[in-house]
Amino acid sequence: MTSEKIKHKTTFETLPTISVDCVIFGYEENMLKVLVRREFVPFQGQIYLEWKLPGNHIRRTEDISETASRILKEQTGLENIFVKQFMVFSDPNRLKNNERDYEWVKPRLEDDRVLTVGFYSLINLKDVDNSKLIEVAKWVNAYEINDLMFDHKEIFDEAFKKLRYDLLHEPLVFELLPVKFTLTQMQKLYEAIFNTTYDKRNYRRKVNKMPYLIPLDEIQTGVSHKPARLYTFDRDIYEKNRTERFDFRV
Amino acid sequence: MTSEKIKHKTTFETLPTISVDCVIFGYEENMLKVLVRREFVPFQGQIYLEWKLPGNHIRRTEDISETASRILKEQTGLENIFVKQFMVFSDPNRLKNNERDYEWVKPRLEDDRVLTVGFYSLINLKDVDNSKLIEVAKWVNAYEINDLMFDHKEIFDEAFKKLRYDLLHEPLVFELLPVKFTLTQMQKLYEAIFNTTYDKRNYRRKVNKMPYLIPLDEIQTGVSHKPARLYTFDRDIYEKNRTERFDFRV
DNA sequence: ACAAAAGTGTTTTGGGTACACCCATGT
DNA sequence: ACATGGGTGTACCCAAAACACTTTTGT
């Protein structure tokens, strides 16, 4: 083993034994959804319709979060979105456990041992142009995900667990909310993700104690009821007030 | 790209572009320590003494947690110890940022792009035979770690952050305590890891509410003061009582 | 008898939770 | 005028935090 072995590599060349898979959560109308991609998988003379998480190999020049952002852009057109790694899946047989899936993926691989780094990200479906998705991908209710290819169901489950965990400890909600939002929008978002409901008065009492939630001198327009006050999230104030014990539970 | 490219691989062959680095926390006498390994690094005619985290490449047949357990065994002789992955470090230049370190590592690499998966683990230093370590590795106070090779200081910092985070949400303390322990031992352990002190009465009131902390009909022996009652952790009861909101803060 | 750690209770303060009505706007 | 969501206060309970003395053992 000498450095002479290290040959020149092109910018887009990928690492054969590592990939990134993305669990892209989309929120709309009090529903939490996940993006899955369709694949036609021929096996023993039949063609099966299967679904998987979007993923890709890592380029030699990329940090893995750049890989995840690239996948997100390819799938949704969105840029500068928060992405977060949550776990590495490294079972040596993770691609081989299902014979049908393995037959499909084998010709696409340089090496049949591939570790994958799971990322999740959160987007607001209002920001996405879904016209390109049609037939190639779809948004599925997060509570109805099942039967994905390979170990992708397990990856999804871990992502969902981590998403909820992180939402209670980091100001992640604000990645999903518009810059100016109402307290009810914020509450509904938590309720969708945790599949529960909160008491409005108690919820408001709690979030009103957060010094980085700034009430604006602005209200909703165009709604056929009493317009709600708009709020915004001040990240600077958040960073200054952050403590070890801080917690976003509501 | 076809499957023909996949050649036969030996059991111990490693993946050239992925490694595992371990932050091994050891606890003893109210001190929290970390294991680092010594390397002699020749550079520009001089030899430098440097320290790094123990790490290794991943074998083709291994899950990454097996790699971490293997490293732990090599370093400490211990087996069946809890290990936990916490983050992937993937900066394309992570090995090249320091010229001296890169010169040293280059001849040891098959590929100069290596992602590493950070693991941490927790051991009780009483369980370790340190005679083999001498000169090759040392235990350093966790609050005095600095100047490790490559990005290992950053890896350590993330591990420490994750360790504290996890200790508040999972029954991790019990990995470090003997099977039968006193409440004061448990308290001192938290105090070492969080670098703080707690009020004894409040601490005991809180842990006494944990149904999976079982008081035994057994007391300390051989101490020159009032002997303390021994407790044990019942994982079954813990798993049954676990809730989304559960939390180990004291 | 002394040293050393074990063990124990009360008070105050603040957060969590449960609960019901009036308000401002668009149609 | 009606439908729709916006917005507000009080009472109860429990957890967190502050705080000091007695007990049991070994030497």
PDB file of N, CA and C in Angstrom, chain A residues 33-84:
ATOM      1  N   LYS A  33     -45.814  14.002   4.961  1.00  0.00           N
ATOM      2  CA  LYS A  33     -45.625  13.045   3.880  1.00  0.00           C
ATOM      3  C   LYS A  33     -44.148  12.761   3.634  1.00  0.00           C
ATOM      4  N   VAL A  34     -43.892  11.723   2.889  1.00  0.00           N
ATOM      5  CA  VAL A  34     -42.520  11.328   2.594  1.00  0.00           C
ATOM      6  C   VAL A  34     -42.404  11.038   1.105  1.00  0.00           C
ATOM      7  N   LEU A  35     -41.304  11.443   0.518  1.00  0.00           N
ATOM      8  CA  LEU A  35     -41.106  11.236  -0.913  1.00  0.00           C
ATOM      9  C   LEU A  35     -40.494   9.862  -1.188  1.00  0.00           C
ATOM     10  N   VAL A  36     -41.157   9.092  -2.052  1.00  0.00           N
ATOM     11  CA  VAL A  36     -40.581   7.804  -2.477  1.00  0.00           C
ATOM     12  C   VAL A  36     -40.550   7.747  -4.009  1.00  0.00           C
ATOM     13  N   ARG A  37     -39.578   7.005  -4.516  1.00  0.00           N
ATOM     14  CA  ARG A  37     -39.400   6.910  -5.971  1.00  0.00           C
ATOM     15  C   ARG A  37     -39.814   5.535  -6.480  1.00  0.00           C
ATOM     16  N   ARG A  38     -40.381   5.552  -7.656  1.00  0.00           N
ATOM     17  CA  ARG A  38     -40.849   4.307  -8.258  1.00  0.00           C
ATOM     18  C   ARG A  38     -39.718   3.620  -9.017  1.00  0.00           C
ATOM     19  N   GLU A  39     -39.705   2.303  -8.961  1.00  0.00           N
ATOM     20  CA  GLU A  39     -38.799   1.533  -9.821  1.00  0.00           C
ATOM     21  C   GLU A  39     -39.573   0.339 -10.385  1.00  0.00           C
ATOM     22  N   PHE A  40     -39.306   0.023 -11.647  1.00  0.00           N
ATOM     23  CA  PHE A  40     -39.842  -1.209 -12.231  1.00  0.00           C
ATOM     24  C   PHE A  40     -38.776  -2.278 -12.078  1.00  0.00           C
ATOM     25  N   VAL A  41     -39.117  -3.325 -11.386  1.00  0.00           N
ATOM     26  CA  VAL A  41     -38.120  -4.345 -11.062  1.00  0.00           C
ATOM     27  C   VAL A  41     -38.493  -5.666 -11.720  1.00  0.00           C
ATOM     28  N   PRO A  42     -37.749  -6.056 -12.777  1.00  0.00           N
ATOM     29  CA  PRO A  42     -38.024  -7.340 -13.414  1.00  0.00           C
ATOM     30  C   PRO A  42     -37.465  -8.478 -12.579  1.00  0.00           C
ATOM     31  N   PHE A  43     -38.248  -9.539 -12.430  1.00  0.00           N
ATOM     32  CA  PHE A  43     -37.778 -10.660 -11.625  1.00  0.00           C
ATOM     33  C   PHE A  43     -38.554 -11.893 -12.028  1.00  0.00           C
ATOM     34  N   GLN A  44     -37.837 -12.923 -12.420  1.00  0.00           N
ATOM     35  CA  GLN A  44     -38.438 -14.204 -12.801  1.00  0.00           C
ATOM     36  C   GLN A  44     -39.585 -14.013 -13.798  1.00  0.00           C
ATOM     37  N   GLY A  45     -39.288 -13.240 -14.841  1.00  0.00           N
ATOM     38  CA  GLY A  45     -40.237 -13.090 -15.926  1.00  0.00           C
ATOM     39  C   GLY A  45     -41.357 -12.090 -15.694  1.00  0.00           C
ATOM     40  N   GLN A  46     -41.452 -11.553 -14.487  1.00  0.00           N
ATOM     41  CA  GLN A  46     -42.481 -10.551 -14.224  1.00  0.00           C
ATOM     42  C   GLN A  46     -41.846  -9.192 -13.977  1.00  0.00           C
ATOM     43  N   ILE A  47     -42.663  -8.160 -14.047  1.00  0.00           N
ATOM     44  CA  ILE A  47     -42.171  -6.830 -13.683  1.00  0.00           C
ATOM     45  C   ILE A  47     -42.926  -6.345 -12.460  1.00  0.00           C
ATOM     46  N   TYR A  48     -42.184  -5.998 -11.427  1.00  0.00           N
ATOM     47  CA  TYR A  48     -42.784  -5.554 -10.169  1.00  0.00           C
ATOM     48  C   TYR A  48     -42.638  -4.048 -10.037  1.00  0.00           C
ATOM     49  N   LEU A  49     -43.671  -3.447  -9.488  1.00  0.00           N
ATOM     50  CA  LEU A  49     -43.625  -2.018  -9.194  1.00  0.00           C
ATOM     51  C   LEU A  49     -43.184  -1.854  -7.746  1.00  0.00           C
ATOM     52  N   GLU A  50     -42.037  -1.216  -7.546  1.00  0.00           N
ATOM     53  CA  GLU A  50     -41.538  -1.056  -6.181  1.00  0.00           C
ATOM     54  C   GLU A  50     -41.195   0.395  -5.911  1.00  0.00           C
ATOM     55  N   TRP A  51     -41.043   0.697  -4.612  1.00  0.00           N
ATOM     56  CA  TRP A  51     -40.750   2.064  -4.190  1.00  0.00           C
ATOM     57  C   TRP A  51     -39.530   2.083  -3.292  1.00  0.00           C
ATOM     58  N   LYS A  52     -38.744   3.115  -3.444  1.00  0.00           N
ATOM     59  CA  LYS A  52     -37.557   3.243  -2.602  1.00  0.00           C
ATOM     60  C   LYS A  52     -37.330   4.699  -2.220  1.00  0.00           C
ATOM     61  N   LEU A  53     -36.450   4.907  -1.283  1.00  0.00           N
ATOM     62  CA  LEU A  53     -36.060   6.270  -0.929  1.00  0.00           C
ATOM     63  C   LEU A  53     -35.099   6.795  -1.976  1.00  0.00           C
ATOM     64  N   PRO A  54     -35.141   8.107  -2.257  1.00  0.00           N
ATOM     65  CA  PRO A  54     -34.149   8.664  -3.168  1.00  0.00           C
ATOM     66  C   PRO A  54     -32.758   8.587  -2.538  1.00  0.00           C
ATOM     67  N   GLY A  55     -31.782   8.211  -3.361  1.00  0.00           N
ATOM     68  CA  GLY A  55     -30.424   8.093  -2.836  1.00  0.00           C
ATOM     69  C   GLY A  55     -29.429   8.163  -3.957  1.00  0.00           C
ATOM     70  N   ASN A  56     -28.178   8.256  -3.579  1.00  0.00           N
ATOM     71  CA  ASN A  56     -27.143   8.328  -4.593  1.00  0.00           C
ATOM     72  C   ASN A  56     -25.783   8.052  -3.970  1.00  0.00           C
ATOM     73  N   HIS A  57     -24.826   7.837  -4.838  1.00  0.00           N
ATOM     74  CA  HIS A  57     -23.469   7.648  -4.329  1.00  0.00           C
ATOM     75  C   HIS A  57     -22.819   9.003  -4.073  1.00  0.00           C
ATOM     76  N   ILE A  58     -21.733   8.961  -3.308  1.00  0.00           N
ATOM     77  CA  ILE A  58     -21.034  10.170  -2.900  1.00  0.00           C
ATOM     78  C   ILE A  58     -19.917  10.475  -3.889  1.00  0.00           C
ATOM     79  N   ARG A  59     -19.870  11.705  -4.331  1.00  0.00           N
ATOM     80  CA  ARG A  59     -18.763  12.089  -5.216  1.00  0.00           C
ATOM     81  C   ARG A  59     -17.490  12.292  -4.412  1.00  0.00           C
ATOM     82  N   ARG A  60     -16.381  12.082  -5.071  1.00  0.00           N
ATOM     83  CA  ARG A  60     -15.076  12.200  -4.388  1.00  0.00           C
ATOM     84  C   ARG A  60     -14.861  13.589  -3.808  1.00  0.00           C
ATOM     85  N   THR A  61     -15.488  14.592  -4.416  1.00  0.00           N
ATOM     86  CA  THR A  61     -15.221  15.967  -3.996  1.00  0.00           C
ATOM     87  C   THR A  61     -16.263  16.494  -3.017  1.00  0.00           C
ATOM     88  N   GLU A  62     -17.236  15.632  -2.681  1.00  0.00           N
ATOM     89  CA  GLU A  62     -18.350  16.115  -1.868  1.00  0.00           C
ATOM     90  C   GLU A  62     -18.243  15.702  -0.410  1.00  0.00           C
ATOM     91  N   ASP A  63     -18.614  16.585   0.451  1.00  0.00           N
ATOM     92  CA  ASP A  63     -19.002  16.248   1.809  1.00  0.00           C
ATOM     93  C   ASP A  63     -20.359  15.542   1.711  1.00  0.00           C
ATOM     94  N   ILE A  64     -20.673  14.633   2.657  1.00  0.00           N
ATOM     95  CA  ILE A  64     -21.947  13.912   2.524  1.00  0.00           C
ATOM     96  C   ILE A  64     -23.172  14.813   2.592  1.00  0.00           C
ATOM     97  N   SER A  65     -23.069  15.927   3.308  1.00  0.00           N
ATOM     98  CA  SER A  65     -24.259  16.787   3.344  1.00  0.00           C
ATOM     99  C   SER A  65     -24.464  17.453   1.981  1.00  0.00           C
ATOM    100  N   GLU A  66     -23.384  17.617   1.228  1.00  0.00           N
ATOM    101  CA  GLU A  66     -23.534  18.119  -0.145  1.00  0.00           C
ATOM    102  C   GLU A  66     -24.218  17.069  -1.023  1.00  0.00           C
ATOM    103  N   THR A  67     -23.875  15.804  -0.793  1.00  0.00           N
ATOM    104  CA  THR A  67     -24.556  14.736  -1.527  1.00  0.00           C
ATOM    105  C   THR A  67     -26.051  14.778  -1.231  1.00  0.00           C
ATOM    106  N   ALA A  68     -26.369  14.912   0.046  1.00  0.00           N
ATOM    107  CA  ALA A  68     -27.786  14.938   0.431  1.00  0.00           C
ATOM    108  C   ALA A  68     -28.497  16.142  -0.183  1.00  0.00           C
ATOM    109  N   SER A  69     -27.844  17.290  -0.180  1.00  0.00           N
ATOM    110  CA  SER A  69     -28.459  18.485  -0.769  1.00  0.00           C
ATOM    111  C   SER A  69     -28.642  18.314  -2.273  1.00  0.00           C
ATOM    112  N   ARG A  70     -27.681  17.656  -2.906  1.00  0.00           N
ATOM    113  CA  ARG A  70     -27.777  17.398  -4.343  1.00  0.00           C
ATOM    114  C   ARG A  70     -28.979  16.501  -4.641  1.00  0.00           C
ATOM    115  N   ILE A  71     -29.144  15.438  -3.841  1.00  0.00           N
ATOM    116  CA  ILE A  71     -30.288  14.540  -4.033  1.00  0.00           C
ATOM    117  C   ILE A  71     -31.594  15.306  -3.845  1.00  0.00           C
ATOM    118  N   LEU A  72     -31.624  16.136  -2.815  1.00  0.00           N
ATOM    119  CA  LEU A  72     -32.828  16.918  -2.529  1.00  0.00           C
ATOM    120  C   LEU A  72     -33.164  17.843  -3.694  1.00  0.00           C
ATOM    121  N   LYS A  73     -32.136  18.464  -4.242  1.00  0.00           N
ATOM    122  CA  LYS A  73     -32.361  19.359  -5.377  1.00  0.00           C
ATOM    123  C   LYS A  73     -32.887  18.582  -6.577  1.00  0.00           C
ATOM    124  N   GLU A  74     -32.288  17.432  -6.850  1.00  0.00           N
ATOM    125  CA  GLU A  74     -32.732  16.609  -7.977  1.00  0.00           C
ATOM    126  C   GLU A  74     -34.196  16.198  -7.820  1.00  0.00           C
ATOM    127  N   GLN A  75     -34.593  15.913  -6.587  1.00  0.00           N
ATOM    128  CA  GLN A  75     -35.937  15.381  -6.353  1.00  0.00           C
ATOM    129  C   GLN A  75     -36.994  16.464  -6.267  1.00  0.00           C
ATOM    130  N   THR A  76     -36.630  17.602  -5.723  1.00  0.00           N
ATOM    131  CA  THR A  76     -37.650  18.610  -5.419  1.00  0.00           C
ATOM    132  C   THR A  76     -37.378  19.957  -6.060  1.00  0.00           C
ATOM    133  N   GLY A  77     -36.178  20.155  -6.588  1.00  0.00           N
ATOM    134  CA  GLY A  77     -35.831  21.445  -7.143  1.00  0.00           C
ATOM    135  C   GLY A  77     -35.413  22.459  -6.090  1.00  0.00           C
ATOM    136  N   LEU A  78     -35.510  22.083  -4.829  1.00  0.00           N
ATOM    137  CA  LEU A  78     -35.227  23.050  -3.761  1.00  0.00           C
ATOM    138  C   LEU A  78     -33.742  23.087  -3.398  1.00  0.00           C
ATOM    139  N   GLU A  79     -33.281  24.282  -3.051  1.00  0.00           N
ATOM    140  CA  GLU A  79     -31.893  24.444  -2.614  1.00  0.00           C
ATOM    141  C   GLU A  79     -31.843  25.103  -1.253  1.00  0.00           C
ATOM    142  N   ASN A  80     -30.677  25.029  -0.633  1.00  0.00           N
ATOM    143  CA  ASN A  80     -30.478  25.648   0.691  1.00  0.00           C
ATOM    144  C   ASN A  80     -31.489  25.159   1.718  1.00  0.00           C
ATOM    145  N   ILE A  81     -31.735  23.878   1.682  1.00  0.00           N
ATOM    146  CA  ILE A  81     -32.659  23.276   2.642  1.00  0.00           C
ATOM    147  C   ILE A  81     -31.836  22.548   3.692  1.00  0.00           C
ATOM    148  N   PHE A  82     -32.341  22.604   4.895  1.00  0.00           N
ATOM    149  CA  PHE A  82     -31.734  21.893   6.012  1.00  0.00           C
ATOM    150  C   PHE A  82     -31.741  20.381   5.753  1.00  0.00           C
ATOM    151  N   VAL A  83     -30.586  19.757   5.840  1.00  0.00           N
ATOM    152  CA  VAL A  83     -30.522  18.283   5.778  1.00  0.00           C
ATOM    153  C   VAL A  83     -29.734  17.808   6.987  1.00  0.00           C
ATOM    154  N   LYS A  84     -30.098  16.643   7.484  1.00  0.00           N
ATOM    155  CA  LYS A  84     -29.420  16.158   8.689  1.00  0.00           C
ATOM    156  C   LYS A  84     -29.148  14.667   8.618  1.00  0.00           C
TER     157      LYS A  84
END
